[in-house]
Short mmCIF file of C-alpha atoms in Angstrom, two decimals:
data_model
loop_
_atom_site.label_atom_id
_atom_site.label_comp_id
_atom_site.label_asym_id
_atom_site.label_seq_id
_atom_site.Cartn_x
_atom_site.Cartn_y
_atom_site.Cartn_z
CA GLN A 1 0.14 0.24 0.01
CA GLN A 2 1.38 3.36 -1.20
CA GLN A 3 1.39 5.86 1.98
CA VAL A 4 2.13 8.80 0.01
CA LYS A 5 1.00 9.39 -3.64
CA GLN A 6 2.58 11.69 -5.88
CA SER A 7 1.56 13.19 -8.93
CA PRO A 8 2.64 13.54 -11.75
CA GLN A 9 5.06 11.39 -12.96
CA SER A 10 6.75 13.49 -15.20
CA LEU A 11 6.77 17.47 -15.81
CA ILE A 12 7.93 19.43 -18.73
CA VAL A 13 8.15 23.28 -17.76
CA GLN A 14 10.04 26.29 -19.83
CA LYS A 15 12.63 28.15 -18.49
CA GLY A 16 10.69 30.51 -16.14
CA GLY A 17 7.32 28.73 -15.40
CA ILE A 18 5.98 27.30 -12.40
CA SER A 19 6.69 23.78 -11.56
CA ILE A 20 4.02 22.09 -9.47
CA ILE A 21 4.19 18.77 -7.89
CA ASN A 22 1.36 17.35 -5.66
CA CYS A 23 1.29 14.70 -3.02
CA ALA A 24 -1.29 12.83 -0.99
CA TYR A 25 -1.23 10.60 1.99
CA GLU A 26 -3.67 9.04 4.55
CA ASN A 27 -2.16 8.38 7.71
CA THR A 28 -2.83 11.33 10.23
CA ALA A 29 -0.43 10.25 12.17
CA PHE A 30 2.40 11.53 9.98
CA ASP A 31 3.87 14.98 11.42
CA TYR A 32 6.51 16.21 8.89
CA PHE A 33 6.48 16.43 5.07
CA PRO A 34 9.80 17.18 3.52
CA TRP A 35 10.67 17.34 -0.29
CA TYR A 36 13.63 15.43 -1.52
CA GLN A 37 15.61 16.67 -4.85
CA GLN A 38 17.61 13.85 -6.10
CA PHE A 39 19.87 14.27 -9.61
CA PRO A 40 20.92 11.16 -11.80
CA GLY A 41 23.46 9.14 -9.83
CA LYS A 42 23.06 10.31 -6.10
CA GLY A 43 20.98 10.02 -3.42
CA PRO A 44 18.13 12.38 -2.34
CA ALA A 45 18.80 15.79 -0.90
CA LEU A 46 16.38 17.53 1.69
CA LEU A 47 15.22 20.42 -0.14
CA ILE A 48 12.46 21.98 2.15
CA ALA A 49 10.15 20.64 4.56
CA ILE A 50 7.04 21.68 6.31
CA ARG A 51 4.84 20.70 9.72
CA PRO A 52 0.96 20.20 9.40
CA ASP A 53 0.41 23.29 11.64
CA VAL A 54 1.49 25.64 9.10
CA SER A 55 -0.17 26.24 5.44
CA GLU A 56 2.79 27.34 3.73
CA LYS A 57 6.39 27.74 3.84
CA LYS A 58 8.78 29.20 1.48
CA GLU A 59 12.57 29.00 1.02
CA GLY A 60 13.74 31.07 -2.06
CA ARG A 61 11.97 29.81 -5.47
CA PHE A 62 10.89 26.56 -3.86
CA THR A 63 7.62 26.81 -1.49
CA ILE A 64 5.51 24.27 -0.08
CA SER A 65 1.77 24.35 0.44
CA PHE A 66 -0.05 21.92 2.74
CA ASN A 67 -3.70 21.45 3.01
CA LYS A 68 -4.20 19.78 6.44
CA SER A 69 -8.04 18.66 5.79
CA ALA A 70 -7.26 17.17 2.80
CA LYS A 71 -4.51 15.58 3.52
CA GLN A 72 -2.46 17.39 0.56
CA PHE A 73 0.41 19.02 -0.01
CA SER A 74 2.35 20.59 -3.19
CA LEU A 75 5.81 21.76 -4.27
CA HIS A 76 5.80 25.06 -6.17
CA ILE A 77 9.25 25.81 -7.96
CA MET A 78 9.09 29.53 -8.82
CA ASP A 79 11.10 30.79 -11.91
CA SER A 80 12.12 27.14 -13.12
CA GLN A 81 15.99 26.62 -14.20
CA PRO A 82 17.40 24.63 -16.70
CA GLY A 83 19.48 23.79 -12.77
CA ASP A 84 16.29 22.32 -11.16
CA SER A 85 16.01 19.53 -13.71
CA ALA A 86 16.08 16.41 -11.48
CA THR A 87 13.53 13.90 -9.88
CA TYR A 88 11.45 15.36 -6.68
CA PHE A 89 10.22 13.12 -3.88
CA CYS A 90 7.65 14.33 -1.70
CA ALA A 91 7.65 12.44 1.92
CA ALA A 92 5.82 11.70 4.80
CA ILE A 93 7.60 11.15 8.27
CA ARG A 94 6.19 10.49 11.88
CA LEU A 95 8.53 12.18 14.13
CA GLY A 96 10.39 10.20 16.99
CA THR A 97 10.49 7.45 15.05
CA GLY A 98 13.14 6.06 13.51
CA ASN A 99 11.51 3.89 10.35
CA GLN A 100 8.17 5.77 9.90
CA PHE A 101 9.41 7.53 6.44
CA TYR A 102 8.00 7.19 3.26
CA PHE A 103 8.67 8.49 0.02
CA GLY A 104 6.20 9.02 -3.23
CA THR A 105 7.17 7.70 -6.40
CA GLY A 106 9.08 10.48 -7.40
CA THR A 107 8.38 13.26 -10.48
CA SER A 108 11.00 13.81 -12.98
CA LEU A 109 11.49 17.23 -13.72
CA THR A 110 12.55 18.82 -16.55
CA VAL A 111 12.78 22.53 -17.62
CA ILE A 112 13.46 23.43 -20.89
CA PRO A 113 15.62 26.32 -21.95
CA ASP B 1 33.87 15.60 2.50
CA THR B 2 31.64 14.92 5.44
CA GLY B 3 28.77 13.27 4.05
CA VAL B 4 27.44 9.38 3.90
CA SER B 5 29.67 7.73 1.74
CA GLN B 6 28.92 4.44 -0.28
CA ASN B 7 30.98 1.73 -1.71
CA PRO B 8 30.92 0.27 -4.45
CA ARG B 9 29.26 2.78 -6.52
CA HIS B 10 28.16 0.23 -8.83
CA LYS B 11 28.35 -3.61 -8.87
CA ILE B 12 27.68 -6.10 -11.58
CA THR B 13 26.83 -9.61 -10.26
CA LYS B 14 25.18 -12.61 -11.52
CA ARG B 15 22.60 -14.48 -9.92
CA GLY B 16 23.26 -16.81 -7.40
CA GLN B 17 26.62 -14.86 -6.17
CA ASN B 18 26.79 -13.09 -2.83
CA VAL B 19 27.22 -9.10 -2.58
CA THR B 20 28.27 -7.01 -0.14
CA PHE B 21 27.98 -2.97 0.20
CA ARG B 22 29.64 -0.52 2.69
CA CYS B 23 28.18 2.50 4.02
CA ASP B 24 30.19 5.44 6.27
CA PRO B 25 27.78 7.70 7.91
CA ILE B 26 28.40 11.21 9.04
CA SER B 27 30.64 10.70 11.74
CA GLU B 28 28.61 12.05 14.66
CA HIS B 29 25.40 10.13 13.41
CA ASN B 30 23.81 7.34 15.28
CA ARG B 31 21.22 6.45 13.46
CA LEU B 32 22.08 4.52 10.18
CA TYR B 33 19.45 3.41 7.48
CA TRP B 34 19.45 1.30 4.56
CA TYR B 35 17.08 1.81 1.59
CA ARG B 36 16.09 0.47 -1.67
CA GLN B 37 15.30 2.11 -4.55
CA THR B 38 14.20 0.66 -8.16
CA LEU B 39 13.55 2.36 -11.17
CA GLY B 40 10.94 5.20 -11.12
CA GLN B 41 10.03 4.58 -7.31
CA GLY B 42 10.78 6.25 -4.23
CA PRO B 43 13.30 4.66 -1.37
CA GLU B 44 11.70 1.82 0.54
CA PHE B 45 12.95 1.23 4.27
CA LEU B 46 14.31 -1.88 4.68
CA THR B 47 16.10 -1.30 8.08
CA TYR B 48 17.86 0.89 10.49
CA PHE B 49 20.51 0.99 13.33
CA GLN B 50 20.76 2.86 16.50
CA ASN B 51 24.69 2.22 16.92
CA GLU B 52 25.55 -1.11 16.86
CA ALA B 53 21.81 -2.38 17.32
CA GLN B 54 19.63 -3.17 14.52
CA LEU B 55 16.39 -1.81 15.66
CA GLU B 56 13.69 -2.95 12.97
CA LYS B 57 13.77 -4.71 9.56
CA SER B 58 11.18 -3.91 7.01
CA ARG B 59 9.64 -7.21 5.51
CA LEU B 60 11.23 -6.72 2.14
CA LEU B 61 14.52 -7.70 3.72
CA SER B 62 14.12 -11.22 2.93
CA ASP B 63 16.30 -13.75 4.86
CA ARG B 64 19.51 -13.47 2.06
CA PHE B 65 19.65 -10.32 3.26
CA SER B 66 21.68 -9.25 6.64
CA ALA B 67 23.03 -5.66 7.77
CA GLU B 68 25.44 -5.06 10.47
CA ARG B 69 27.19 -2.15 12.32
CA PRO B 70 29.54 -3.96 14.33
CA LYS B 71 30.94 -0.94 16.00
CA GLY B 72 28.35 1.55 16.02
CA SER B 73 30.20 3.31 12.93
CA PHE B 74 30.18 2.09 9.27
CA SER B 75 27.88 -0.69 7.96
CA THR B 76 27.46 -3.42 5.47
CA LEU B 77 24.54 -4.83 3.65
CA GLU B 78 25.00 -8.41 2.41
CA ILE B 79 23.08 -10.24 0.14
CA GLN B 80 23.18 -13.83 -0.60
CA ARG B 81 22.36 -15.79 -3.81
CA THR B 82 21.41 -12.49 -5.43
CA GLU B 83 18.19 -12.49 -7.34
CA GLN B 84 17.38 -10.60 -10.80
CA GLY B 85 14.88 -8.98 -8.73
CA ASP B 86 17.27 -7.73 -5.96
CA SER B 87 18.76 -5.33 -8.92
CA ALA B 88 18.35 -1.51 -7.48
CA MET B 89 19.79 1.17 -6.00
CA TYR B 90 20.86 0.64 -2.38
CA LEU B 91 20.81 3.74 -0.68
CA CYS B 92 22.10 4.95 3.00
CA ALA B 93 21.19 7.44 5.60
CA SER B 94 22.09 8.51 8.64
CA SER B 95 20.63 10.91 11.26
CA ARG B 96 21.82 12.24 14.89
CA GLY B 97 18.78 10.63 16.37
CA ASP B 98 15.33 9.85 16.13
CA LEU B 99 13.75 11.93 12.96
CA ALA B 100 13.35 15.27 14.25
CA VAL B 101 12.26 18.58 12.30
CA GLN B 102 15.57 20.18 10.65
CA GLU B 103 16.89 16.74 11.34
CA THR B 104 15.89 14.35 8.94
CA GLN B 105 18.17 12.05 7.13
CA TYR B 106 21.20 12.80 5.41
CA PHE B 107 21.60 10.27 2.22
CA GLY B 108 24.80 8.60 0.47
CA PRO B 109 25.08 8.18 -3.31
CA GLY B 110 24.06 4.86 -3.26
CA THR B 111 25.32 1.34 -4.42
CA ARG B 112 23.97 0.47 -7.64
CA LEU B 113 23.20 -3.17 -7.94
CA LEU B 114 22.55 -5.23 -11.60
CA VAL B 115 22.30 -8.82 -11.02
CA LEU B 116 22.49 -10.84 -14.46
#
C-alpha cells in the first residue's frame, strides 16, 4: 500500500515557468513532510520541509503548500531553471520514530531552456 | 567530504553470487538506515540501526539479506544468492537521532546493483 501518492510522474516546464508537484497521504499520524531533490547518480537531498500546523513555507524559489484537511501538500518551484531538472520526491514522516519515513514515487522534472 | 559515503558505487554480479555493500555515515550520527530504490520509485525502507543495534527490519528484507553495524560506525549490507529482482539502487542514510524537524536523514550516493 502506497503511503504517499505523488503526481505527476513527469513534468516538462519552460524556463521561468512554475513547476507544481502534488502529494497526498492517508495516515494522520504523519507530522513532518519533506521534499527531496535527486540528481542522476546521487542520493536524495533535503530541499524544503513543512509541519502540518503551517499552511505554507517558502524558501527562495521553492514553496510548500499544505492542506491538512485534504491531507495534501504540494511543491511549487517558481522561475524554474534548467538546473532544477531532477527527480523530486515528497515524503511523510512520523517524528520521533526511526522508520516511519515514506517516500512518494517521484516526479521527473525537465526544465527546457 | 563529511557526507555519507557508500562503496562500491556500482556492482554487477551474476545470479546466485553474494554481494556486500558498505556505508560510512556522518561521524556524529548514531542512526543509520538502509533503503532500496528501484527505477521510477521512491526509496523503500529496509532496516535501521541505533549505534550497533539493529532496531527494525522491513519485511522487504528477506532472509537472504543481512545488515550489520559492528562498532556503531560503518555498516555493511550483504545479499546472499542474489536474484535478478535484487537489481536496484541501495541507499544508505544517517541521522543524529530520531527523525526530527530540521534533522532528517542525510543520504549517500547509493550503490547500484545489477544482477545478471
